[in-house]
CSV table of C-alpha atoms and ligand atoms in Angstrom, one decimal:
chain,number,residue,atom,x,y,z
A,1,MET,CA,0.0,0.0,0.0
A,2,ALA,CA,1.5,3.3,-1.0
A,3,THR,CA,0.6,5.9,1.6
A,4,GLU,CA,1.0,9.6,2.3
A,5,ALA,CA,4.5,11.0,2.1
A,6,ILE,CA,6.7,11.0,5.2
A,7,SER,CA,6.7,14.5,6.7
A,8,PRO,CA,10.0,15.7,8.1
A,9,ALA,CA,8.1,18.6,9.8
A,10,GLU,CA,5.8,16.1,11.6
A,11,ILE,CA,8.9,14.1,12.7
A,12,HIS,CA,10.6,17.3,14.0
A,13,LYS,CA,7.4,18.4,15.8
A,14,ALA,CA,7.2,15.1,17.7
A,15,LEU,CA,10.9,15.4,18.7
A,16,SER,CA,11.4,18.9,20.1
A,17,SER,CA,14.3,18.2,22.5
A,18,GLN,CA,16.2,15.4,20.8
A,19,ARG,CA,19.9,15.2,20.3
A,20,LEU,CA,19.6,13.1,17.2
A,21,CYS,CA,17.5,14.3,14.3
A,22,LYS,CA,19.3,17.7,13.9
A,23,ASN,CA,18.5,17.7,10.3
A,24,ILE,CA,16.5,15.4,8.1
A,25,HIS,CA,17.7,15.1,4.5
A,26,TYR,CA,14.5,13.9,2.8
A,27,PHE,CA,14.4,12.4,-0.7
A,28,GLU,CA,11.7,10.9,-2.9
A,29,MET,CA,14.1,8.4,-4.4
A,30,LEU,CA,17.7,7.4,-3.7
A,31,GLU,CA,20.0,4.6,-4.7
A,32,SER,CA,20.5,3.9,-1.0
A,33,THR,CA,20.1,6.1,2.1
A,34,ASN,CA,23.4,4.7,3.4
A,35,ILE,CA,25.3,5.8,0.3
A,36,THR,CA,23.9,9.4,0.6
A,37,ALA,CA,24.6,9.5,4.3
A,38,GLN,CA,28.2,8.4,3.8
A,39,LYS,CA,28.7,11.2,1.3
A,40,LEU,CA,27.2,13.7,3.7
A,41,ALA,CA,29.4,12.4,6.6
A,42,ARG,CA,32.5,12.8,4.5
A,43,GLN,CA,31.5,16.4,3.7
A,44,GLY,CA,31.3,17.0,7.5
A,45,ALA,CA,27.6,16.4,8.4
A,46,LEU,CA,27.1,16.4,12.1
A,47,GLU,CA,26.2,13.5,14.4
A,48,GLY,CA,22.4,13.2,14.4
A,49,GLU,CA,21.8,14.1,10.8
A,50,ILE,CA,19.4,11.8,9.1
A,51,VAL,CA,18.7,10.7,5.6
A,52,VAL,CA,15.2,9.4,4.7
A,53,ALA,CA,14.0,8.2,1.3
A,54,GLU,CA,10.6,7.2,0.1
A,55,GLN,CA,12.2,4.6,-2.3
A,56,GLN,CA,15.6,3.1,-2.8
A,57,THR,CA,16.6,1.8,-6.2
A,58,HIS,CA,19.5,-0.2,-4.7
A,59,GLY,CA,18.7,-0.6,-1.0
A,60,LYS,CA,21.6,-2.5,0.6
A,61,GLY,CA,21.6,-5.5,2.9
A,62,ARG,CA,24.8,-7.0,4.3
A,63,LEU,CA,27.4,-8.8,2.1
A,64,GLY,CA,26.1,-7.2,-1.1
A,65,ARG,CA,22.6,-8.4,-0.6
A,66,ASN,CA,19.6,-6.4,-1.6
A,67,TRP,CA,16.9,-4.6,0.6
A,68,SER,CA,13.5,-4.5,-1.1
A,69,SER,CA,12.5,-0.8,-1.0
A,70,PRO,CA,9.3,0.1,-2.9
A,71,PRO,CA,8.1,3.7,-2.9
A,72,ARG,CA,6.0,5.4,-0.1
A,73,THR,CA,5.4,2.1,1.7
A,74,ASN,CA,8.1,1.5,4.4
A,75,LEU,CA,10.8,3.4,6.2
A,76,TYR,CA,14.4,3.6,4.9
A,77,LEU,CA,16.5,5.7,7.2
A,78,SER,CA,20.2,6.3,7.8
A,79,LEU,CA,21.5,8.1,10.8
A,80,ILE,CA,25.0,9.6,10.9
A,81,LEU,CA,26.8,9.0,14.2
A,82,ARG,CA,30.2,10.0,15.5
A,83,PRO,CA,30.6,7.8,18.5
A,84,LYS,CA,33.5,7.9,20.9
A,85,LEU,CA,34.1,4.1,20.6
A,86,LEU,CA,37.1,2.0,19.8
A,87,PRO,CA,36.8,0.7,16.2
A,88,ALA,CA,36.4,-2.9,17.6
A,89,HIS,CA,33.4,-1.8,19.5
A,90,THR,CA,31.3,-0.4,16.6
A,91,PRO,CA,29.1,-3.6,16.5
A,92,GLN,CA,27.7,-2.2,19.7
A,93,ILE,CA,25.9,0.4,17.5
A,94,THR,CA,24.1,-2.3,15.6
A,95,LEU,CA,23.0,-4.0,18.8
A,96,MET,CA,21.9,-0.7,20.3
A,97,ALA,CA,19.9,0.0,17.2
A,98,ALA,CA,18.3,-3.4,17.3
A,99,VAL,CA,17.0,-2.7,20.8
A,100,ALA,CA,15.6,0.7,19.6
A,101,VAL,CA,13.9,-0.9,16.5
A,102,ALA,CA,12.5,-3.8,18.6
A,103,ASP,CA,11.1,-1.4,21.2
A,104,THR,CA,9.5,0.7,18.5
A,105,VAL,CA,8.0,-2.2,16.6
A,106,ALA,CA,6.8,-3.7,19.9
A,107,SER,CA,4.9,-0.4,20.7
A,108,PHE,CA,2.9,-0.8,17.4
A,109,LEU,CA,2.0,-4.5,17.9
A,110,PRO,CA,0.1,-6.8,20.3
A,111,MET,CA,2.8,-9.5,19.9
A,112,ALA,CA,6.5,-9.4,20.9
A,113,PRO,CA,9.3,-9.0,18.3
A,114,GLU,CA,12.6,-10.9,18.7
A,115,ILE,CA,16.1,-10.0,17.6
A,116,LYS,CA,18.1,-12.5,15.5
A,117,TRP,CA,21.8,-11.8,15.9
A,118,PRO,CA,23.2,-9.5,14.7
A,119,ASN,CA,20.8,-7.3,12.8
A,120,ASP,CA,17.3,-8.9,12.1
A,121,ILE,CA,14.1,-8.0,13.9
A,122,LEU,CA,11.6,-10.8,13.5
A,123,VAL,CA,7.9,-11.1,14.4
A,124,GLN,CA,6.4,-14.5,14.4
A,125,GLY,CA,9.6,-15.8,12.8
A,126,LYS,CA,9.5,-13.4,9.9
A,127,LYS,CA,11.7,-10.4,9.2
A,128,ILE,CA,10.2,-7.0,9.7
A,129,ALA,CA,13.3,-4.9,9.9
A,130,GLY,CA,17.0,-5.0,9.1
A,131,ILE,CA,20.0,-2.9,10.1
A,132,LEU,CA,23.1,-2.2,8.1
A,133,THR,CA,25.9,-0.4,10.0
A,134,GLU,CA,28.8,0.9,7.9
A,135,SER,CA,31.8,2.6,9.6
A,136,SER,CA,34.7,4.7,8.6
A,137,CYS,CA,37.7,4.4,11.0
A,138,ASP,CA,41.3,5.2,11.2
A,139,SER,CA,43.7,3.0,13.3
A,140,GLU,CA,42.4,4.3,16.7
A,141,ARG,CA,39.2,6.2,16.1
A,142,VAL,CA,35.8,5.8,14.6
A,143,LEU,CA,35.4,8.8,12.2
A,144,PHE,CA,31.7,8.1,11.6
A,145,VAL,CA,29.1,5.3,11.6
A,146,ILE,CA,26.2,5.1,9.2
A,147,LEU,CA,23.4,3.4,10.8
A,148,GLY,CA,21.0,2.2,8.1
A,149,ILE,CA,17.6,0.9,9.2
A,150,GLY,CA,14.8,-0.5,7.0
A,151,VAL,CA,11.4,-1.3,8.5
A,152,ASN,CA,8.5,-2.9,6.7
A,153,LEU,CA,5.5,-0.7,7.5
A,154,ASN,CA,2.7,-0.8,4.9
A,155,TYR,CA,4.2,-3.5,2.8
A,156,SER,CA,1.5,-6.0,1.8
A,157,LYS,CA,2.5,-9.6,1.2
A,158,ALA,CA,1.1,-9.4,-2.3
A,159,ARG,CA,3.5,-6.7,-3.2
A,160,MET,CA,6.6,-8.4,-1.8
A,161,PRO,CA,8.9,-10.0,-4.3
A,162,GLU,CA,8.6,-13.8,-4.3
A,163,THR,CA,12.1,-14.2,-2.9
A,164,ILE,CA,11.1,-12.7,0.4
A,165,ARG,CA,7.3,-13.3,0.5
A,166,ASP,CA,7.5,-16.3,2.8
A,167,LYS,CA,10.1,-14.9,5.2
A,168,ALA,CA,9.2,-11.2,5.5
A,169,THR,CA,6.4,-9.4,7.3
A,170,SER,CA,5.2,-5.9,8.0
A,171,LEU,CA,3.1,-3.9,10.5
A,172,LEU,CA,0.3,-3.9,7.9
A,173,GLU,CA,0.4,-7.7,7.6
A,174,LEU,CA,0.4,-8.1,11.3
A,175,THR,CA,-2.3,-5.7,12.3
A,176,GLN,CA,-4.3,-5.3,9.1
A,177,ARG,CA,-4.1,-1.6,9.5
A,178,PRO,CA,-1.9,1.0,7.7
A,179,VAL,CA,0.6,2.8,10.0
A,180,ASP,CA,1.4,6.5,10.0
A,181,ARG,CA,5.0,6.4,8.7
A,182,SER,CA,6.0,9.8,10.1
A,183,ALA,CA,4.7,8.8,13.6
A,184,PHE,CA,6.6,5.5,13.4
A,185,ALA,CA,9.8,7.4,12.3
A,186,ALA,CA,9.5,9.9,15.1
A,187,ARG,CA,9.1,7.1,17.7
A,188,LEU,CA,12.0,5.2,16.3
A,189,ILE,CA,14.3,8.3,16.4
A,190,HIS,CA,13.2,9.0,20.0
A,191,ASN,CA,14.1,5.4,21.0
A,192,LEU,CA,17.4,5.6,19.1
A,193,ASP,CA,18.2,8.8,21.0
A,194,GLN,CA,17.4,7.1,24.3
A,195,CYS,CA,19.4,3.9,23.5
A,196,TYR,CA,22.4,5.8,22.1
A,197,GLY,CA,22.4,8.1,25.1
A,198,SER,CA,22.4,5.1,27.4
A,199,LEU,CA,25.3,3.5,25.5
A,200,GLU,CA,27.3,6.7,25.7
A,201,LYS,CA,26.5,7.4,29.4
A,202,SER,CA,26.5,4.0,30.9
A,203,GLY,CA,28.3,1.8,28.4
A,204,PHE,CA,27.3,-1.4,26.8
A,205,PRO,CA,26.1,-3.6,29.7
A,206,GLY,CA,22.7,-1.8,30.0
A,207,ILE,CA,22.1,-2.1,26.3
A,208,SER,CA,23.3,-5.7,26.1
A,209,SER,CA,20.9,-6.8,28.9
A,210,ARG,CA,18.0,-5.2,27.0
A,211,TRP,CA,19.2,-6.9,23.8
A,212,GLU,CA,19.3,-10.2,25.6
A,213,GLY,CA,15.6,-9.7,26.5
A,214,TYR,CA,14.8,-9.9,22.8
A,215,PHE,CA,17.1,-12.8,22.1
A,216,ARG,CA,15.2,-16.0,22.0
A,217,LEU,CA,18.0,-18.3,20.8
A,218,ARG,CA,19.9,-18.4,24.1
A,219,GLY,CA,20.6,-22.0,25.0
A,220,LYS,CA,19.4,-23.2,21.6
A,221,GLN,CA,21.5,-25.1,19.1
A,222,VAL,CA,22.3,-22.9,16.0
A,223,ARG,CA,24.2,-23.1,12.8
A,224,VAL,CA,26.1,-20.0,11.8
A,225,GLU,CA,26.9,-19.3,8.1
A,226,MET,CA,29.9,-17.1,7.9
A,227,PRO,CA,31.6,-15.4,4.9
A,228,ASP,CA,34.3,-18.0,5.1
A,229,GLY,CA,32.5,-21.2,6.2
A,230,HIS,CA,30.1,-22.4,8.8
A,231,THR,CA,30.0,-23.6,12.4
A,232,SER,CA,27.4,-24.7,14.9
A,233,GLY,CA,26.9,-24.9,18.7
A,234,LYS,CA,24.8,-23.7,21.6
A,235,ALA,CA,24.1,-19.9,21.5
A,236,LEU,CA,25.2,-18.5,24.9
A,237,GLY,CA,24.8,-14.7,24.3
A,238,ILE,CA,26.9,-11.7,23.2
A,239,ASP,CA,30.1,-10.1,24.5
A,240,MET,CA,31.4,-6.6,24.7
A,241,ASP,CA,32.3,-6.5,21.0
A,242,GLY,CA,28.9,-7.6,20.0
A,243,ALA,CA,30.2,-11.0,19.0
A,244,LEU,CA,27.9,-14.0,19.3
A,245,ILE,CA,29.3,-16.5,21.8
A,246,LEU,CA,28.7,-20.2,20.9
A,247,GLU,CA,29.5,-23.2,23.0
A,248,GLY,CA,31.4,-25.2,20.5
A,249,LYS,CA,32.3,-28.8,20.4
A,250,GLY,CA,34.2,-29.8,23.5
A,251,GLY,CA,32.5,-27.0,25.5
A,252,ASP,CA,35.0,-24.2,24.5
A,253,PRO,CA,33.4,-20.8,23.7
A,254,GLU,CA,33.6,-19.7,20.2
A,255,ARG,CA,33.3,-16.0,19.2
A,256,ILE,CA,31.5,-15.2,15.9
A,257,LEU,CA,32.0,-11.7,14.5
A,258,ALA,CA,29.8,-11.9,11.4
A,259,GLY,CA,27.4,-14.4,9.9
A,260,ASP,CA,23.8,-15.6,9.6
A,261,VAL,CA,22.3,-17.6,12.5
A,262,ILE,CA,19.9,-20.4,11.7
A,263,PRO,CA,18.2,-22.3,14.5
A,264,ILE,CA,18.7,-26.0,14.4
A,265,THR,CA,15.3,-27.7,14.9
A,266,VAL,CA,15.3,-31.3,16.1
B,301,LIG,C1,19.8,-6.4,6.3
B,301,LIG,O1,20.7,-7.2,5.5
B,301,LIG,O2,18.9,-6.9,6.9
B,301,LIG,C2,20.1,-4.9,6.3
B,301,LIG,C3,19.0,-4.2,5.7
B,301,LIG,C4,19.2,-2.7,5.8
B,301,LIG,C5,18.3,-1.9,5.0
B,301,LIG,C6,18.4,-0.4,5.3
B,301,LIG,S1,17.2,0.5,4.5
B,301,LIG,C7,18.0,2.0,4.9
B,301,LIG,C8,19.5,1.7,4.7
B,301,LIG,N1,19.9,2.0,3.4
B,301,LIG,C9,20.3,0.9,2.7
B,301,LIG,O3,20.7,0.9,1.6
B,301,LIG,N2,20.2,-0.1,3.6
B,301,LIG,C10,19.7,0.3,4.9
B,301,LIG,P1,20.8,-8.8,5.5
B,301,LIG,O4,20.8,-9.3,6.9
B,301,LIG,O5,21.9,-9.0,4.6
B,301,LIG,O6,19.4,-9.2,4.9
B,301,LIG,C11,19.1,-9.0,3.5
B,301,LIG,C12,18.2,-10.1,3.1
B,301,LIG,O7,16.9,-9.8,3.7
B,301,LIG,C13,17.9,-10.3,1.6
B,301,LIG,O8,18.9,-11.1,1.0
B,301,LIG,C14,16.5,-10.8,1.6
B,301,LIG,O9,16.5,-12.2,1.8
B,301,LIG,C15,15.8,-10.2,2.8
B,301,LIG,N3,15.1,-9.0,2.5
B,301,LIG,C16,15.3,-8.1,1.5
B,301,LIG,N4,14.4,-7.1,1.5
B,301,LIG,C17,13.6,-7.3,2.6
B,301,LIG,C18,12.6,-6.6,3.2
B,301,LIG,N5,12.1,-5.4,2.7
B,301,LIG,N6,12.0,-7.2,4.3
B,301,LIG,C19,12.4,-8.4,4.8
B,301,LIG,N7,13.4,-9.1,4.3
B,301,LIG,C20,14.0,-8.5,3.2
């Protein structure tokens, strides 16, 4: 369902005293909000500036995958951050964002979402949102992080490409009601502001315990497909670097930095 345009003015109105959302760069169509946000960050855009597009022609997933981004239907947003984190700790940003997205999705639904490490938000086992974090660092510092978030809002199953139809969902599919996309965006930015503030002020433990509250695979056997192979074991949780900890064969913990987690059903 194509709905009314997102209104940056409505978003600002709902967010009078926020740190994030200093400036919304709003576009009808972009290749990818992450690409535009990267260009702006290189040109000196401030922390908290946001790029929103009504449509992406080449919405990006991880590892060169595609994010389906039809016009005036969903939310495609990239937030520019300049965190004072060690480069090794930037995955904390993805996990912080997953908590903010899950909190926001939960507030629009009668059923609870879950987080699939590292970047998927699922409802009833289907993906409703994805996060793509891209950072630019030198040897000691993070120069900027582009936090890209895609959330399926008014995306009917009938309009989804066949490749994702059985594994994706949207607020519309789950509630049978269209959602006001500006109101969703405002609440998401509010929650990101809150989670990012907590990460900065109190460090990762507060965020990681909220993250674990949405993590349903703890104690379950999983298979992880990584860029360079695969492994399996019991999921134990996450560590300070945002790595997934598995109990591997022989009981030794194994740290996974990147990959896709698939529950093993017996
Ligand atoms: C992600 O990648 O989940 C990250 C998605 C990030 C998208 C946002 S939109 C705003 C910003 N600008 C961008 O260009 N990107 C970010 P990954 O875990 O690799 O998942 C990609 C996979 O999810 C695809 O291979 C499909 O199987 C599936 N998929 C694609 N589009 C989807 C959609 N709209 N809803 C649910 N699943 C989808």
